[in-house]
Amino acid sequence: MGRVFGYRAACRGVMLAWCSVLFACAGDSGPSADSQQAASQAQQLLSSGSRADGKALYQACAACHGAQAEGNRALGAPSLRNQQHWYLRRQLDQYRAGQRGSHPKDSYGQQMQAIAKTLPDDAAVEAVVSYIAGLGNKPAPATLTGDAKRGADYYSNLCGACHGPNAEGLELLQAPALAGVDDWYLRRQFTHFRDGLRGADQGDKYGYQMAMMAGSLPDEAVLDDVLVYIQSLAD
Ligand code: HEC
Ligand code: HEC
């Protein structure tokens, strides 16, 4: 018995070591203790806050997305500054409906879904989105390296028709702006679409469209090239 136990314990040790190596390499181990604390504070604030005061509601978002909605990489929360009103609104509605952030492996999405569901009603969603949109555009800093020229070719062939020639977003197709949005965040979302963590819910028809496209890039290096090109379009 003792020997078997010892062997099993050793195996488990090796597997745990492997898991931590894998997580360390992915650099994306999910929400930290800090962000979980911010989440519960945000939910408390939202459930006691005023429904129609966007500025007051935004205080609950600031803990993660930053005082000026500039984003916070350590917490996995993206900048919201370069995103259009209609897209922010639809994403909050989709989190609230459980169409985004329900996949068991999408821990960041789950966290944001819980917060969106604490927004009391549609008027509160509208008020907080109007407040964010009113902060104006401010491109997030570029953090990736790659071949922008190669990225430009892929972008114009595979992405531009929906996201617009300057990655400015196209409301008609419900494809959001990508230029000026945090590149590390876009990278995570792209791989989530590709791996079925986002866009797989039955009610998520726009996410489904994007998920169909996410298989079109050959590898991660090309994805970086495309994202570097997209960031060069930001203003
Ligand atoms: C505890 C931290 C936290 C708080 C508080 C928080 N968020 Fe988020 N938010 C996140 C994370 C993490 C993501 C990325 C989720 C994902 O990967 O799906 C996100 C994503 C979003 C997105 C999607 C952006 C996009 O480009 O797709 C919107 C919109 C958003 N948040 C709005 C808000 C609003 C409005 C509030 C306040 C009511 C808020 N968030 C509060 C952490 C937070
Ligand atoms: C058929 C139209 C279409 C094409 C082509 C397309 N997209 Fe999208 N994309 C969308 C739509 C629609 C969404 C919004 C999905 C949602 O609402 O969840 C989206 C969302 C995204 C997002 C998430 C943005 C965010 O803020 O969360 C990324 C990243 C993205 N697309 C990258 C790309 C890249 C890179 C390409 C080219 C390889 C591309 N897309 C091609 C329609 C398209």
JSON list of C-alpha atoms in Angstrom, two decimals, residues 142-149 151-152 183 221-234:
[
{"chain": "A", "resi": 142, "resn": "ALA", "atom": "CA", "xyz": [1.27, 48.43, -28.24]},
{"chain": "A", "resi": 143, "resn": "THR", "atom": "CA", "xyz": [2.98, 45.52, -26.45]},
{"chain": "A", "resi": 144, "resn": "LEU", "atom": "CA", "xyz": [3.58, 42.92, -29.17]},
{"chain": "A", "resi": 145, "resn": "THR", "atom": "CA", "xyz": [6.34, 42.57, -31.76]},
{"chain": "A", "resi": 146, "resn": "GLY", "atom": "CA", "xyz": [5.98, 41.13, -35.24]},
{"chain": "A", "resi": 147, "resn": "ASP", "atom": "CA", "xyz": [6.13, 41.76, -38.96]},
{"chain": "A", "resi": 148, "resn": "ALA", "atom": "CA", "xyz": [3.59, 44.51, -39.64]},
{"chain": "A", "resi": 149, "resn": "LYS", "atom": "CA", "xyz": [3.99, 44.19, -43.40]},
{"chain": "A", "resi": 151, "resn": "GLY", "atom": "CA", "xyz": [0.28, 41.32, -40.93]},
{"chain": "A", "resi": 152, "resn": "ALA", "atom": "CA", "xyz": [-1.10, 43.95, -43.34]},
{"chain": "A", "resi": 183, "resn": "ASP", "atom": "CA", "xyz": [-3.24, 43.96, -28.22]},
{"chain": "A", "resi": 221, "resn": "ALA", "atom": "CA", "xyz": [3.29, 34.21, -35.26]},
{"chain": "A", "resi": 222, "resn": "VAL", "atom": "CA", "xyz": [0.95, 35.40, -38.01]},
{"chain": "A", "resi": 223, "resn": "LEU", "atom": "CA", "xyz": [-1.61, 36.39, -35.35]},
{"chain": "A", "resi": 224, "resn": "ASP", "atom": "CA", "xyz": [1.05, 38.61, -33.73]},
{"chain": "A", "resi": 225, "resn": "ASP", "atom": "CA", "xyz": [1.91, 40.11, -37.14]},
{"chain": "A", "resi": 226, "resn": "VAL", "atom": "CA", "xyz": [-1.76, 40.95, -37.73]},
{"chain": "A", "resi": 227, "resn": "LEU", "atom": "CA", "xyz": [-2.12, 42.48, -34.24]},
{"chain": "A", "resi": 228, "resn": "VAL", "atom": "CA", "xyz": [1.04, 44.56, -34.68]},
{"chain": "A", "resi": 229, "resn": "TYR", "atom": "CA", "xyz": [-0.36, 45.87, -37.97]},
{"chain": "A", "resi": 230, "resn": "ILE", "atom": "CA", "xyz": [-3.73, 46.62, -36.32]},
{"chain": "A", "resi": 231, "resn": "GLN", "atom": "CA", "xyz": [-1.98, 48.63, -33.57]},
{"chain": "A", "resi": 232, "resn": "SER", "atom": "CA", "xyz": [-0.14, 50.67, -36.20]},
{"chain": "A", "resi": 233, "resn": "LEU", "atom": "CA", "xyz": [-3.56, 51.89, -37.41]},
{"chain": "A", "resi": 234, "resn": "ALA", "atom": "CA", "xyz": [-4.58, 53.33, -34.03]}
]
